[in-house]
Amino acid sequence: MEEKSFKLSGVLKRVLYFNEENSYCIAVLENDQKICGVYVDTQIEKIIGEEIVLTGNWINHKKYGIQFAFDTLEIKEAELFFFLTKIVKGIGAKTAHILLDKYSEEKLIKILNDTPNDLLSTKGISAKKLDMIVKSWRKFQHLRELGLFLAKYGVSSNLITKIYQNFPEVEDLIGKIKANPYILINIKGIGFKRADEIAKEIGINHRSDFRIMACLNYTLREYCDNNGNSSIEKTLLYTLLDDSLRFSNEDDLYEISLNKMLANEDIHQTAINRFSPSILYFAEKRILEFFKRRENDLQPKKIVSNFNEYINKREKILGFTLSDEQKHAVELINDGHKTLFLIGYAGTGKSTSARALLELLEEMFSYDDIITIALSGIASQRIADTTGYNSATIQSLLIKNKEKDFFEQKVILLDEASMVNSVMFYKIIAKISDDAIFIIVGDDGQLPAIGAGNVLEDSIKYELAPICKLTKIYRQNEDQALAIIANDIRQGKVPEYKEKYEDFTFIPVSIDNYYAAKNTYSSNDFSLLREDNTTLILQNIINVSTSYIEEYYELIKSKQISKALTLFQIITPMKGGVLGAENLNIELQKIFNFSSKKAYQSKTYEYKLTDKVIHIKNENMKAQSMTMYKSGSSDFLQKRVFNGQLGLIIKLDFEESICIILYPNDDMVVFYRFDELDNLISLAYSLTIHKTQGMEYENSLIPMTFSHYIMHNTKLLYTAITRAKRMCYIIGEEDAFKAACKRIESTKRQSVINDILSLQQKNKTFLL
């Protein structure tokens, strides 16, 4: 007999516990009833103060006592109000309240369907706005049916919006979901578990190939995306399937589904008992083919006949002397190589070498035939500044050349290559013609790319193209040690961090005899000691940050927005906690933005005029150029805004519920609806280390605490420290810093490239 399910409702008061890995939470309602369960729609803290409806059962927890273990959690919200404010264009929350106070739901629906002109008497609805409302209402009416259908399965209003955004042009979406609820698994917040619950309600057999293949496909892609691998070993894959499908010892069932998916080429075998999703398999297979095709394909003649004479002349013009390593890189290109890896750690002169390479190639190609590219706008601007050549973000160049077979340019230099995952790397090489020169510049000491693949390290390991490795560290004077310190950490050494330097300062805020105290104090007393020390670290962070406020505002006043945004950056390993990005953003906003003008309060942050923000999701947005915006143009562009772009809030329009953000590096002014802010932007006074990959700041500050120990390793710390150009501060616990310096990151990503080439080495054949 199935256990009976109960309903509970109330206002969420506070969250007692939340596990970021599995989204399990324990919380309290306003009537002091405790609830627990998994909530994935958004971060549970964001819905504090909301009235919620839960289904589940009462349990008795050993520590927390009687509590309601929920299976579903929904925000209680009038369905029509949600639809009018979140889906229909032209109706904000204020207007929706006026309409629903004036009319019953049934009456308002009838007016919108039959006599919309009746709404012209409502304050705030003009003829132009009514036209927008009516068109939108008619276009999206079927979404209300979708909402009513999915609500039966515990799918919240916010998730219904996400579903529609993922399937905007699909006809009879309800019918398609009934036929295959697993089409929903790609939507963040649904995944396999929620889609599987819907499938169970619809009546899909829990042992069917259909269900197992959906889970296998989802599990494989999730594992690769979350772990950075592009392939997985079969035993681990089957263990993950057991967990998701709630099976045990069903390998025979898995084999049947696996073989069907292999036959359909939904997945691919990359080595003995290793498998990869199609998208990653083909991306990395074609990357290998690209390098193999270019292996012995040289330019027919040298670019300059007397290389030494050319170098001597260039050095006099440039005002610096190239090292033997740098000369070797230039010579490889001069000798006719069409592909080159230029690899160097912090301070080894990669930018200088890149400039020398491009200037040599200008002897053969025109200036406009040469372009430098990078993943982020700031990295793209930096390589343009240091080399003097045209630059673009990878995404903007791909979009510009979407309809073309190949890039127009004959020389493409990719900077910050460690940031580029397999799929993005494939998109680049797919647009490079066989006669074009491709130079890949990177630092394999940094964190690997976000997403699956390990192209830079694999390319170096297997020497897929000529490699020039820069090892000599340059420093302008003995008082500058940032590069030396970073490279010591990369190698697992504790640097001379206590000395006085122009570009590095360590401010110790430590618990005396940390390890002894940990073993001596009671758990509660030691916890209080750590809390006090964390507060001291935060106070020191605020003190240092305050010294940059005046310069920050001077740059904004003088319209040097790009420089203002990269003047000073807090970089921290984690989002949560007192010294995590979210809390630091709130604390830093208090000192960097003392605007008294009206602010918009989202569920996470309060947004004010002149706030520094970061876009956090690749998205097509309503935008204008700065010239269009200044002229008051009513025309708009559709622009792709990418994850990681830094911007400044230049207007908050409370009548239209719009936040307007300037992205200076891209000459782009972007218009956000208030209800989009939580999903699309964040304050950026403090960022996680992963968010700052490929970026460079004049000054940076890194909190150092044992609270972040789970994240500490040499790659993470090296990446954080090398984001600073002029000065890097580290504030916190010395023992935590020393431990991080010694904790060498040993996790190796598994990749399709490695699977294929390691198999080739065993078999002494190269089969693709």
CSV table of C-alpha atoms in Angstrom, one decimal, residues 380-551:
chain,number,residue,atom,x,y,z
A,380,SER,CA,40.0,40.3,-25.7
A,381,GLN,CA,40.7,44.0,-25.0
A,382,ARG,CA,43.9,43.1,-23.1
A,383,ILE,CA,45.4,41.1,-25.9
A,384,ALA,CA,44.5,44.0,-28.3
A,385,ASP,CA,46.2,46.5,-26.1
A,386,THR,CA,49.4,44.4,-25.7
A,387,THR,CA,49.8,43.4,-29.3
A,388,GLY,CA,48.2,46.4,-31.1
A,389,TYR,CA,46.1,44.1,-33.4
A,390,ASN,CA,42.3,43.9,-33.9
A,391,SER,CA,40.6,41.7,-31.3
A,392,ALA,CA,37.2,40.2,-30.7
A,393,THR,CA,35.5,37.8,-28.3
A,394,ILE,CA,35.3,34.2,-29.6
A,395,GLN,CA,31.5,34.4,-29.5
A,396,SER,CA,31.2,37.7,-31.4
A,397,LEU,CA,33.6,36.4,-34.1
A,398,LEU,CA,31.6,33.2,-34.5
A,399,ILE,CA,28.3,35.1,-34.7
A,400,LYS,CA,29.8,37.5,-37.3
A,401,ASN,CA,30.9,34.6,-39.5
A,402,LYS,CA,27.8,32.4,-38.8
A,403,GLU,CA,26.9,32.3,-42.5
A,404,LYS,CA,30.4,31.9,-43.8
A,405,ASP,CA,32.4,28.7,-44.2
A,406,PHE,CA,35.6,30.2,-42.7
A,407,PHE,CA,36.8,33.3,-40.9
A,408,GLU,CA,37.9,36.1,-43.3
A,409,GLN,CA,41.2,36.6,-41.4
A,410,LYS,CA,44.3,34.6,-42.4
A,411,VAL,CA,45.9,34.8,-38.9
A,412,ILE,CA,43.9,33.9,-35.8
A,413,LEU,CA,45.6,34.1,-32.3
A,414,LEU,CA,43.6,32.6,-29.5
A,415,ASP,CA,44.6,33.9,-26.1
A,416,GLU,CA,43.8,32.4,-22.6
A,417,ALA,CA,43.3,29.0,-24.3
A,418,SER,CA,43.1,27.2,-20.9
A,419,MET,CA,39.6,28.7,-20.6
A,420,VAL,CA,38.3,27.1,-23.8
A,421,ASN,CA,36.4,23.8,-23.5
A,422,SER,CA,36.2,21.2,-26.2
A,423,VAL,CA,32.9,22.3,-27.9
A,424,MET,CA,34.1,26.0,-28.0
A,425,PHE,CA,37.5,25.0,-29.3
A,426,TYR,CA,35.9,22.9,-32.0
A,427,LYS,CA,33.7,25.8,-33.1
A,428,ILE,CA,36.8,27.9,-33.6
A,429,ILE,CA,38.8,25.4,-35.6
A,430,ALA,CA,35.8,24.5,-37.7
A,431,LYS,CA,36.0,28.1,-39.1
A,432,ILE,CA,39.8,28.2,-39.7
A,433,SER,CA,40.7,27.5,-43.3
A,434,ASP,CA,43.6,25.1,-44.2
A,435,ASP,CA,45.8,28.0,-45.4
A,436,ALA,CA,45.2,30.2,-42.2
A,437,ILE,CA,47.8,30.5,-39.4
A,438,PHE,CA,46.5,29.5,-35.9
A,439,ILE,CA,48.4,30.5,-32.8
A,440,ILE,CA,47.2,29.2,-29.4
A,441,VAL,CA,48.4,31.1,-26.4
A,442,GLY,CA,47.8,29.7,-22.9
A,443,ASP,CA,49.0,28.9,-19.4
A,444,ASP,CA,48.5,25.3,-18.4
A,445,GLY,CA,49.1,26.2,-14.7
A,446,GLN,CA,45.7,27.8,-14.5
A,447,LEU,CA,42.3,26.2,-13.8
A,448,PRO,CA,41.0,24.2,-16.8
A,449,ALA,CA,38.0,25.4,-18.8
A,450,ILE,CA,34.5,25.5,-17.4
A,451,GLY,CA,32.7,22.6,-19.1
A,452,ALA,CA,34.0,19.4,-20.6
A,453,GLY,CA,37.3,18.7,-22.1
A,454,ASN,CA,41.0,19.4,-21.6
A,455,VAL,CA,42.2,20.6,-25.0
A,456,LEU,CA,45.2,22.7,-23.9
A,457,GLU,CA,46.7,20.0,-21.6
A,458,ASP,CA,45.9,17.2,-24.1
A,459,SER,CA,47.5,19.1,-26.9
A,460,ILE,CA,50.7,19.7,-24.9
A,461,LYS,CA,50.8,16.1,-23.6
A,462,TYR,CA,50.5,14.6,-27.1
A,463,GLU,CA,52.4,17.5,-29.0
A,464,LEU,CA,49.5,17.9,-31.4
A,465,ALA,CA,51.3,20.9,-33.0
A,466,PRO,CA,54.7,22.6,-32.5
A,467,ILE,CA,55.0,23.9,-28.9
A,468,CYS,CA,57.1,26.7,-27.6
A,469,LYS,CA,57.2,26.8,-23.8
A,470,LEU,CA,58.3,30.1,-22.1
A,471,THR,CA,59.9,29.5,-18.7
A,472,LYS,CA,62.0,32.6,-17.9
A,473,ILE,CA,60.1,34.9,-15.5
A,474,TYR,CA,60.6,38.7,-16.1
A,475,ARG,CA,60.3,41.2,-13.3
A,476,GLN,CA,60.9,45.0,-13.7
A,477,ASN,CA,62.7,45.3,-10.3
A,478,GLU,CA,63.5,43.3,-7.2
A,479,ASP,CA,60.5,44.8,-5.4
A,480,GLN,CA,58.0,43.1,-7.7
A,481,ALA,CA,57.4,39.5,-6.9
A,482,LEU,CA,53.9,38.7,-8.0
A,483,ALA,CA,55.0,36.4,-10.9
A,484,ILE,CA,57.6,34.7,-8.7
A,485,ILE,CA,55.1,34.1,-5.9
A,486,ALA,CA,52.5,32.7,-8.3
A,487,ASN,CA,55.0,30.3,-9.9
A,488,ASP,CA,56.2,29.1,-6.5
A,489,ILE,CA,52.6,28.3,-5.6
A,490,ARG,CA,52.1,26.6,-9.0
A,491,GLN,CA,54.9,24.2,-8.1
A,492,GLY,CA,53.6,23.5,-4.6
A,493,LYS,CA,56.0,25.7,-2.8
A,494,VAL,CA,55.2,28.2,0.0
A,495,PRO,CA,56.6,31.5,-1.4
A,496,GLU,CA,58.4,34.3,0.5
A,497,TYR,CA,55.0,35.9,1.2
A,498,LYS,CA,55.9,38.0,4.3
A,499,GLU,CA,58.4,40.3,2.5
A,500,LYS,CA,57.4,43.8,1.5
A,501,TYR,CA,56.7,44.0,-2.3
A,502,GLU,CA,55.3,46.7,-4.6
A,503,ASP,CA,52.8,44.2,-6.1
A,504,PHE,CA,52.0,41.7,-3.3
A,505,THR,CA,50.8,42.1,0.3
A,506,PHE,CA,49.9,39.4,2.7
A,507,ILE,CA,47.9,40.6,5.7
A,508,PRO,CA,47.8,37.9,8.4
A,509,VAL,CA,44.6,37.6,10.4
A,510,SER,CA,45.2,34.2,12.1
A,511,ILE,CA,44.1,32.1,15.0
A,512,ASP,CA,47.2,31.6,17.2
A,513,ASN,CA,48.5,28.0,17.0
A,514,TYR,CA,45.5,27.0,14.9
A,515,TYR,CA,46.0,23.2,15.0
A,516,ALA,CA,46.7,23.2,18.7
A,517,ALA,CA,43.6,25.3,19.4
A,518,LYS,CA,41.5,23.0,17.2
A,519,ASN,CA,42.6,20.0,19.4
A,520,THR,CA,42.3,21.8,22.7
A,521,TYR,CA,39.1,23.8,22.5
A,522,SER,CA,35.6,22.2,22.6
A,523,SER,CA,33.8,22.1,19.2
A,524,ASN,CA,31.5,24.9,20.2
A,525,ASP,CA,34.3,27.2,21.6
A,526,PHE,CA,36.5,26.6,18.6
A,527,SER,CA,33.6,27.4,16.3
A,528,LEU,CA,33.2,30.7,18.1
A,529,LEU,CA,36.9,31.4,17.8
A,530,ARG,CA,36.7,30.9,14.1
A,531,GLU,CA,33.7,33.1,13.8
A,532,ASP,CA,35.6,35.9,15.6
A,533,ASN,CA,38.6,35.5,13.3
A,534,THR,CA,36.4,35.5,10.2
A,535,THR,CA,34.9,38.8,11.4
A,536,LEU,CA,38.4,40.3,11.7
A,537,ILE,CA,39.3,39.1,8.2
A,538,LEU,CA,36.1,40.8,6.9
A,539,GLN,CA,37.0,44.0,8.7
A,540,ASN,CA,40.5,44.0,7.1
A,541,ILE,CA,39.0,43.4,3.7
A,542,ILE,CA,36.7,46.4,4.1
A,543,ASN,CA,39.6,48.6,5.2
A,544,VAL,CA,41.7,47.7,2.1
A,545,SER,CA,38.7,48.0,-0.2
A,546,THR,CA,37.9,51.5,1.2
A,547,SER,CA,41.2,52.9,-0.1
A,548,TYR,CA,39.9,52.3,-3.8
A,549,ILE,CA,36.5,54.1,-3.5
A,550,GLU,CA,37.8,57.6,-4.5
A,551,GLU,CA,39.6,56.3,-7.5
